[in-house]
Amino acid sequence: MAYSAHRILFLGLCLLSGIKCSKVVLENNGYKNLVIAINPEVPENTSYKLVKNSKETEMVRGASKYLFTASAKRFYIKDVKILIPATWETQPNYARPKTESYSEADVIIAAPYMNYGNDPYTLQYGGCGEAGRYIHLTPDFLIDDKFLQIYGPRERVLVHEWAHLRWGVYDEYNEDKPFYFAPDKSFEATRCSVDITGIMAECKDPQCSGIKPCEVDQVTGSPTKKCQFFPDKKQRTTSSIMFYQGLNAITEFCNQDSHNAEAPNMQNKMCKSRSVWEVIEQSKDFKASVPMNENAPPPTTFTYLQGGDRVICLVLDVSSNMMISQRKERLQQAAELFILQFIETGSFLGIVQFNSEGKILQELTHIEDDNSRITLANHLPNLAEGGLNICEGIRTAFRVFRNFDQMTYGDEIVLATAGEDNGLTSCMSEVKESGAIIHTIAIGPSAAKELEVLSGITGGLQFSATDSPDSNGLIDAFAGICSTGGHFFNQTIQKKIIYMMNSRQYYWLNGTVSVDRTVGNDTVFVVTWETMATPAIYVFSPSGQDYSADFVLDMALKESHLKIPGTAEVGDWHYNIDIINATSQTLTMTVTSRAASSSQPPVTVNAYMNKNSANAQSPIKVYAEVSKGYLPVLGAKVTAFIESDTNKEEFQLLDNGAGADIIKNDGVYSGYFFKFNGNGRYSLKVKVQGSEKVTKLSFRKGARAYYIPGYHENGYIFPNPQKPPVSEEDLQSDLGSFTRTTSGGVLVVTGMTGSQSPNFPPCQITDLDANIEGEQVSLSWTAPGEHVDQGTASNYEIRMSATCKELKDHFENAILINMSGLVPQEAGKREYFAFKPEGIVLKNGTIIYFAARAADTFSIKADISNIAQATIMLPYIPAVPEDPESTIDITSLALITVFSIIGICIIAGVSMCITKRKQRRRRRTAPAA
């Protein structure tokens, strides 16, 4: 039965939405197929406390009820899959996964890297309304009840993070700017809603054994960084969950009526001062649902899944389409490299070839050592003839799986093909029902258009490789099909791919490759070429040891590889390639490695695009997440390469909190791609370069549950332990010089009528900042580009107002600032502009709001920026009791003060009466004059 058109349409909408095509679907108000995956590095002895005590199911059940209330009876959690590590003891109630995997999980349970950092957070780096990548919870957070006081009930925390993940909303607090100057001339805690009450105070010491009144910064007039807002334990308001999720009274998200548009938080910054509920109302979930009539949601069901060893089958096209542009040879080289290096030891691998028919070349073979890898590589096909039937290749792979254990659930297919196949839709239903995962590699411009649908419905990865002679996208693609099990130690790290064009009769190619401190095991150098002339290859370690004689040559595949025994020496490895009597050809040098230690994760990079398909009417956002374990890596040089069949674009990705980048210094490097040159596939590759003493580690910033400093109740402050301090020694871990490359998948562009993309305006300014210094206002922001975030904008339009609302709703009516003296700088540079506002007296209590936008040479204007506030105020901050353990609380103190004043007045009154009586007696008894 052909795969139904409406199901394919649904997948297309999923791809266009920018969601990572999570398995989660909304069905009759209930979220189904939510995947919670436990990292295999979590010790098995934790399983009793975590799984057998049902900590995660208890949290989810509570979250479902809380979500039902918070969403006005629209949503609840219907079905959850919990993925147990394959290394844990098998239980009778554990089923086998289908397409569920650790890398595609919605919630991961993993220990933080280092001894602290139990903040629940969501990896979120898209724009407003764009889904996040995953929620990260630590085992300690789920097991240790001490965190209940700090973050609030676990179910409330999960709903807070779910809003980040699913609906792309942001936090309503701001740890960097916890207070702001309100229009009523008082300092307010950055929060939503302002109806949440509490007091401002600061701890006397890191343990917060006592508190004292907040100090005031004498320069800015604002509370110092030590000042904290302690909410009242009892509240009369019910919003908002994206502020303090732990307060018992909080059961709703901020809506249009309760929203605080003045607060300088990420929600206002990223969502144009709209409330969280307004963003949720625009989501596809909201539009596909109506409130339920029930008073409580149906119960959540749970399924425990546990995978085994990785089972994978290469399904390789050997049709006549592979005769073009040396596709057959390049596919052989890439597949051999996958077998010899990329696939993990312990996996099972089979090989299938197909043209109009499918043929098994090798049944599933256990990869135990180098000998088993070589045996498999010797069974790669060497054929290119006949027609094409992709479904036959897939069905043959299913036979390989069933010959092994009668099942196809969770097994993986790597499908590489170059031709069109109008019959591919005939096996879509069979593929869907198989529970297998299909990774697709489209070779050349004519590969079947349905390949991305095939990988999409199975949760597989998708790649493309052009026929360009100076590219080797096939190696990139195979390198991108790494393990999805969460084991960082077994993951292959692609350090460097060097493409080398040669057109001379005799030529030397020289260079270096850095092996950093985080990798070194299973280091392999692979050189491929095109002609029959074999190059001479020389490789030297940093200490000068010559490994040239250890290369293993494969003349048939025109490939030679070197595996460094043990752990490779740290430093710069030198290579020399001697090309003799060679005609014009392309050579590649690929270097891969694995983690140097099982106790220290290596530096890794993951690359994404916010869409898998587009109509070229809006720019595409490109992201590269650079991390070491779960710690971001800062200061790296990150370059994106996007290649189509006719063009290749190269541009920088930045972690500067501007343009496409949401949060500065969070290890996620971002940029826009907009130079479309026609319809078809565009493949992404990212290269990361880290330099000695430049790159460093940081803690994850961004969307996270608020670490509540404590509570105020009945006149007392009950402080929580202060957040563990960041260890500079840990963060200054010397990463050394390193290089990484990775593939980021495929973008499919349709709907273009020519070869030129539309003119896009400058990107939105998102980091406008304003300050008043003396008699001048100083503004600063990151320069956008002429086109999105590249080039130089033509001019700026900046306006100011006495109200935030005017800039938000009627920007054109606000006061225009004369910007004629400012010449815009190149995109990415910091702009500064100072001026003396006319018609405004700058005095104590002045508040001015600013917003900006740039325009290009065609006067196409960008979206209006975030709204920045500038103030002048030296406020009085009320005092609080100095010791929370004092036997006299605030109320008692106030009463004593009142009674004391009354007593003093009474005493004074009595004294005055007595004095007057004495005076009158003296007058009566005094002798007459």
Coordinates of N, CA, C and O in Angstrom, one line a residue, residues 234-330:
K234 N 3.6 33.0 50.2 CA 2.2 33.0 49.9 C 2.0 34.2 48.9 O 2.3 35.3 49.1
Q235 N 1.3 33.8 47.8 CA 1.1 34.8 46.7 C -0.4 34.8 46.4 O -1.1 33.9 46.6
R236 N -0.9 36.0 45.9 CA -2.2 36.1 45.5 C -2.4 36.0 44.0 O -3.5 35.9 43.5
T237 N -1.3 36.1 43.3 CA -1.3 36.0 41.8 C -1.1 34.5 41.4 O -0.5 33.7 42.2
T238 N -1.4 34.2 40.2 CA -1.3 32.8 39.7 C -0.3 32.7 38.6 O -0.1 31.6 38.0
S239 N 0.4 33.8 38.2 CA 1.3 33.7 37.1 C 2.6 34.4 37.5 O 2.6 35.3 38.4
S240 N 3.8 33.9 37.1 CA 3.9 33.1 35.9 C 4.9 31.9 36.0 O 5.9 32.1 36.7
I241 N 4.6 30.8 35.3 CA 5.5 29.6 35.4 C 6.9 29.9 34.8 O 7.8 29.3 35.3
M242 N 7.0 30.8 33.9 CA 8.3 31.0 33.3 C 9.2 32.0 34.2 O 10.3 32.3 33.8
F243 N 8.6 32.4 35.3 CA 9.4 33.2 36.3 C 9.8 32.2 37.4 O 10.8 31.5 37.3
Y244 N 9.1 32.2 38.5 CA 9.4 31.4 39.6 C 8.4 30.1 39.6 O 7.3 30.2 40.1
Q245 N 8.9 29.1 39.0 CA 8.1 27.9 38.8 C 7.8 27.2 40.1 O 6.9 26.4 40.2
G246 N 8.6 27.5 41.2 CA 8.5 26.7 42.4 C 7.4 27.2 43.4 O 7.1 26.6 44.4
L247 N 6.8 28.4 43.2 CA 5.8 29.0 44.1 C 4.5 28.2 44.0 O 4.0 28.0 42.9
N248 N 4.0 27.8 45.1 CA 2.7 27.0 45.1 C 1.6 27.7 44.4 O 0.8 27.0 43.7
A249 N 1.5 29.0 44.5 CA 0.3 29.7 43.9 C 0.4 29.8 42.4 O -0.6 30.1 41.7
I250 N 1.6 29.6 41.8 CA 1.8 29.8 40.4 C 1.3 28.6 39.6 O 1.8 27.5 39.7
T251 N 0.2 28.8 38.8 CA -0.4 27.8 38.0 C -0.6 28.2 36.6 O -1.2 27.4 35.8
E252 N -0.2 29.4 36.2 CA -0.5 29.8 34.8 C 0.8 30.5 34.2 O 1.7 30.8 34.9
F253 N 0.7 30.6 32.9 CA 1.7 31.4 32.2 C 1.2 32.8 32.1 O 0.0 33.1 32.1
C254 N 2.1 33.8 32.0 CA 1.7 35.2 31.8 C 0.9 35.3 30.5 O 1.4 34.8 29.5
N255 N -0.2 36.0 30.6 CA -0.9 36.3 29.3 C -0.9 37.8 29.0 O -0.2 38.6 29.7
Q256 N -1.7 38.2 28.1 CA -1.6 39.6 27.6 C -2.0 40.6 28.8 O -1.5 41.7 28.8
D257 N -2.9 40.1 29.7 CA -3.4 41.0 30.8 C -2.3 41.1 31.9 O -2.2 42.1 32.5
S258 N -1.7 40.0 32.2 CA -0.8 39.9 33.4 C 0.7 40.2 33.0 O 1.5 40.3 33.9
H259 N 1.0 40.2 31.7 CA 2.4 40.3 31.2 C 3.0 41.6 31.6 O 2.4 42.7 31.5
N260 N 4.3 41.5 32.0 CA 5.1 42.7 32.3 C 6.0 43.0 31.2 O 7.1 42.4 31.1
A261 N 5.6 43.9 30.3 CA 6.4 44.2 29.1 C 7.6 45.0 29.4 O 8.5 45.2 28.5
E262 N 7.7 45.6 30.6 CA 8.8 46.5 31.0 C 10.1 45.7 31.4 O 11.2 46.1 31.3
A263 N 9.9 44.4 31.9 CA 11.0 43.7 32.4 C 12.0 43.4 31.4 O 11.7 42.9 30.3
P264 N 13.3 43.6 31.7 CA 14.4 43.3 30.7 C 14.8 41.8 30.7 O 15.9 41.5 31.2
N265 N 13.9 41.0 30.3 CA 14.2 39.5 30.3 C 14.2 39.0 28.8 O 13.9 39.7 27.9
M266 N 14.5 37.7 28.7 CA 14.7 37.1 27.4 C 13.3 37.0 26.6 O 13.3 37.1 25.4
Q267 N 12.3 36.8 27.4 CA 11.0 36.7 26.7 C 10.6 38.0 26.0 O 10.2 38.0 24.9
N268 N 10.8 39.1 26.7 CA 10.5 40.4 26.1 C 11.5 40.7 24.9 O 11.1 41.2 23.9
K269 N 12.7 40.3 25.1 CA 13.8 40.6 24.1 C 13.5 39.8 22.8 O 13.6 40.4 21.7
M270 N 13.3 38.5 23.0 CA 13.2 37.7 21.8 C 11.8 37.6 21.2 O 11.7 37.3 20.0
C271 N 10.8 37.9 21.9 CA 9.4 37.8 21.4 C 8.7 39.1 21.3 O 7.5 39.2 21.4
K272 N 9.5 40.2 21.1 CA 8.9 41.5 20.9 C 7.9 41.9 21.9 O 6.8 42.5 21.6
S273 N 8.3 41.7 23.2 CA 7.5 42.0 24.4 C 6.1 41.4 24.4 O 5.3 41.8 25.2
R274 N 6.0 40.3 23.7 CA 4.7 39.5 23.8 C 4.8 38.6 25.0 O 5.8 38.1 25.4
S275 N 3.6 38.3 25.6 CA 3.6 37.4 26.7 C 3.8 35.9 26.3 O 3.7 35.6 25.1
V276 N 4.1 35.1 27.2 CA 4.3 33.7 26.9 C 3.1 33.1 26.3 O 3.1 32.3 25.3
W277 N 1.9 33.4 26.9 CA 0.7 32.8 26.4 C 0.3 33.2 25.0 O -0.2 32.4 24.2
E278 N 0.7 34.4 24.6 CA 0.5 34.9 23.3 C 1.3 34.1 22.3 O 0.9 33.8 21.2
V279 N 2.5 33.8 22.7 CA 3.4 32.9 21.8 C 2.8 31.5 21.7 O 2.7 31.0 20.6
I280 N 2.4 31.0 22.8 CA 1.8 29.6 22.8 C 0.5 29.6 21.9 O 0.3 28.6 21.1
E281 N -0.3 30.7 21.9 CA -1.5 30.8 21.1 C -1.2 30.7 19.6 O -2.0 30.3 18.8
Q282 N 0.0 31.1 19.2 CA 0.4 31.1 17.8 C 1.0 29.7 17.4 O 1.4 29.5 16.2
S283 N 1.2 28.8 18.3 CA 1.8 27.5 18.0 C 0.9 26.6 17.3 O -0.3 26.8 17.4
K284 N 1.4 25.7 16.5 CA 0.6 24.7 15.8 C -0.2 23.8 16.8 O -1.3 23.3 16.5
D285 N 0.4 23.6 18.0 CA -0.3 22.8 19.0 C -1.6 23.5 19.4 O -2.7 22.8 19.5
F286 N -1.5 24.8 19.7 CA -2.7 25.5 20.1 C -3.8 25.5 19.0 O -5.0 25.3 19.3
K287 N -3.3 25.8 17.8 CA -4.3 25.8 16.7 C -4.9 24.5 16.4 O -6.0 24.5 15.8
A288 N -4.3 23.4 16.8 CA -4.8 22.1 16.6 C -5.6 21.5 17.8 O -5.9 20.3 17.8
S289 N -5.9 22.3 18.7 CA -6.6 21.8 19.9 C -7.7 22.7 20.4 O -7.7 23.9 20.0
V290 N -8.6 22.2 21.2 CA -9.6 22.9 21.9 C -9.6 22.5 23.4 O -9.2 21.3 23.7
P291 N -10.1 23.3 24.3 CA -10.1 22.9 25.7 C -10.9 21.6 25.9 O -12.0 21.4 25.3
M292 N -10.5 20.8 26.8 CA -11.2 19.6 27.2 C -12.3 19.9 28.2 O -12.2 20.8 28.9
N293 N -13.2 19.0 28.3 CA -14.3 19.2 29.2 C -14.0 18.5 30.6 O -14.7 18.9 31.6
E294 N -13.1 17.6 30.6 CA -12.7 16.9 31.9 C -12.1 17.9 32.9 O -11.5 18.8 32.5
N295 N -12.2 17.5 34.1 CA -11.6 18.3 35.2 C -10.1 17.8 35.4 O -9.4 18.5 36.1
A296 N -9.8 16.7 34.9 CA -8.4 16.1 35.1 C -8.0 15.4 33.8 O -8.9 14.8 33.1
P297 N -6.7 15.4 33.5 CA -6.3 14.7 32.2 C -6.3 13.2 32.4 O -6.2 12.7 33.6
P298 N -6.4 12.4 31.3 CA -6.3 11.0 31.4 C -4.9 10.6 31.9 O -4.0 11.4 31.8
P299 N -4.7 9.4 32.5 CA -3.4 9.0 33.0 C -2.4 8.8 32.0 O -2.7 8.5 30.8
T300 N -1.1 9.1 32.3 CA 0.0 8.9 31.4 C 0.4 7.4 31.4 O 0.5 6.8 32.4
T301 N 0.7 6.9 30.2 CA 1.2 5.6 30.1 C 2.7 5.6 29.8 O 3.2 6.5 29.2
F302 N 3.4 4.6 30.3 CA 4.9 4.5 30.2 C 5.3 3.2 29.6 O 4.8 2.2 29.9
T303 N 6.3 3.3 28.7 CA 6.9 2.1 28.1 C 8.4 2.2 28.3 O 9.0 3.2 28.0
Y304 N 9.0 1.1 28.8 CA 10.5 1.1 29.0 C 11.1 0.4 27.9 O 10.7 -0.7 27.5
L305 N 12.1 1.0 27.3 CA 12.8 0.4 26.1 C 14.3 0.3 26.4 O 14.9 1.1 27.1
Q306 N 14.9 -0.8 25.9 CA 16.3 -1.0 26.1 C 16.9 -1.6 24.8 O 16.5 -2.7 24.4
G307 N 17.8 -0.9 24.2 CA 18.4 -1.4 23.0 C 19.6 -2.3 23.3 O 20.0 -2.5 24.4
G308 N 20.2 -2.8 22.2 CA 21.4 -3.7 22.4 C 22.5 -3.1 21.5 O 22.7 -1.9 21.4
D309 N 23.3 -4.0 21.0 CA 24.4 -3.6 20.1 C 23.9 -2.9 18.9 O 22.8 -3.2 18.4
R310 N 24.7 -2.0 18.4 CA 24.2 -1.3 17.1 C 24.2 -2.3 16.0 O 25.2 -3.0 15.7
V311 N 23.1 -2.3 15.2 CA 23.0 -3.2 14.0 C 22.7 -2.3 12.8 O 21.8 -1.5 12.8
I312 N 23.6 -2.4 11.8 CA 23.5 -1.4 10.7 C 23.8 -2.2 9.4 O 24.6 -3.1 9.4
C313 N 23.2 -1.7 8.3 CA 23.4 -2.3 7.0 C 23.6 -1.2 6.0 O 22.8 -0.3 5.9
L314 N 24.7 -1.4 5.3 CA 25.0 -0.4 4.2 C 24.2 -0.9 2.9 O 24.3 -2.1 2.5
V315 N 23.4 0.0 2.4 CA 22.6 -0.3 1.2 C 23.1 0.6 0.1 O 22.7 1.8 0.1
L316 N 23.9 0.1 -0.8 CA 24.7 0.9 -1.8 C 24.2 0.7 -3.2 O 24.0 -0.4 -3.7
D317 N 24.0 1.8 -3.9 CA 23.5 1.9 -5.2 C 24.6 1.4 -6.2 O 25.7 2.0 -6.1
V318 N 24.3 0.4 -7.0 CA 25.3 0.0 -8.1 C 24.6 0.1 -9.4 O 25.0 -0.6 -10.4
S319 N 23.6 1.0 -9.6 CA 23.0 1.1 -10.9 C 23.9 1.9 -11.8 O 25.0 2.4 -11.4
S320 N 23.5 2.0 -13.1 CA 24.3 2.7 -14.1 C 24.5 4.2 -13.7 O 25.3 4.9 -14.3
N321 N 23.6 4.7 -12.8 CA 23.8 6.1 -12.4 C 25.1 6.3 -11.7 O 25.6 7.5 -11.6
M322 N 25.7 5.3 -11.2 CA 27.0 5.4 -10.4 C 28.2 5.5 -11.4 O 29.3 5.6 -10.9
M323 N 28.0 5.4 -12.7 CA 29.1 5.5 -13.6 C 29.6 7.0 -13.8 O 30.7 7.2 -14.3
I324 N 28.7 7.9 -13.4 CA 29.0 9.3 -13.7 C 29.9 9.9 -12.6 O 29.8 9.6 -11.4
S325 N 30.8 10.7 -13.0 CA 31.7 11.5 -12.1 C 32.4 10.7 -11.1 O 32.5 11.1 -9.9
Q326 N 32.8 9.5 -11.4 CA 33.5 8.6 -10.5 C 32.7 8.4 -9.2 O 33.3 8.3 -8.1
R327 N 31.4 8.4 -9.3 CA 30.6 8.1 -8.1 C 30.9 6.8 -7.5 O 30.9 6.7 -6.2
K328 N 31.0 5.8 -8.3 CA 31.3 4.4 -7.8 C 32.5 4.4 -6.9 O 32.6 3.9 -5.8
E329 N 33.6 5.0 -7.5 CA 34.9 5.0 -6.7 C 34.8 5.8 -5.5 O 35.3 5.4 -4.4
R330 N 34.2 6.9 -5.5 CA 34.1 7.8 -4.3 C 33.2 7.1 -3.2 O 33.5 7.2 -2.1

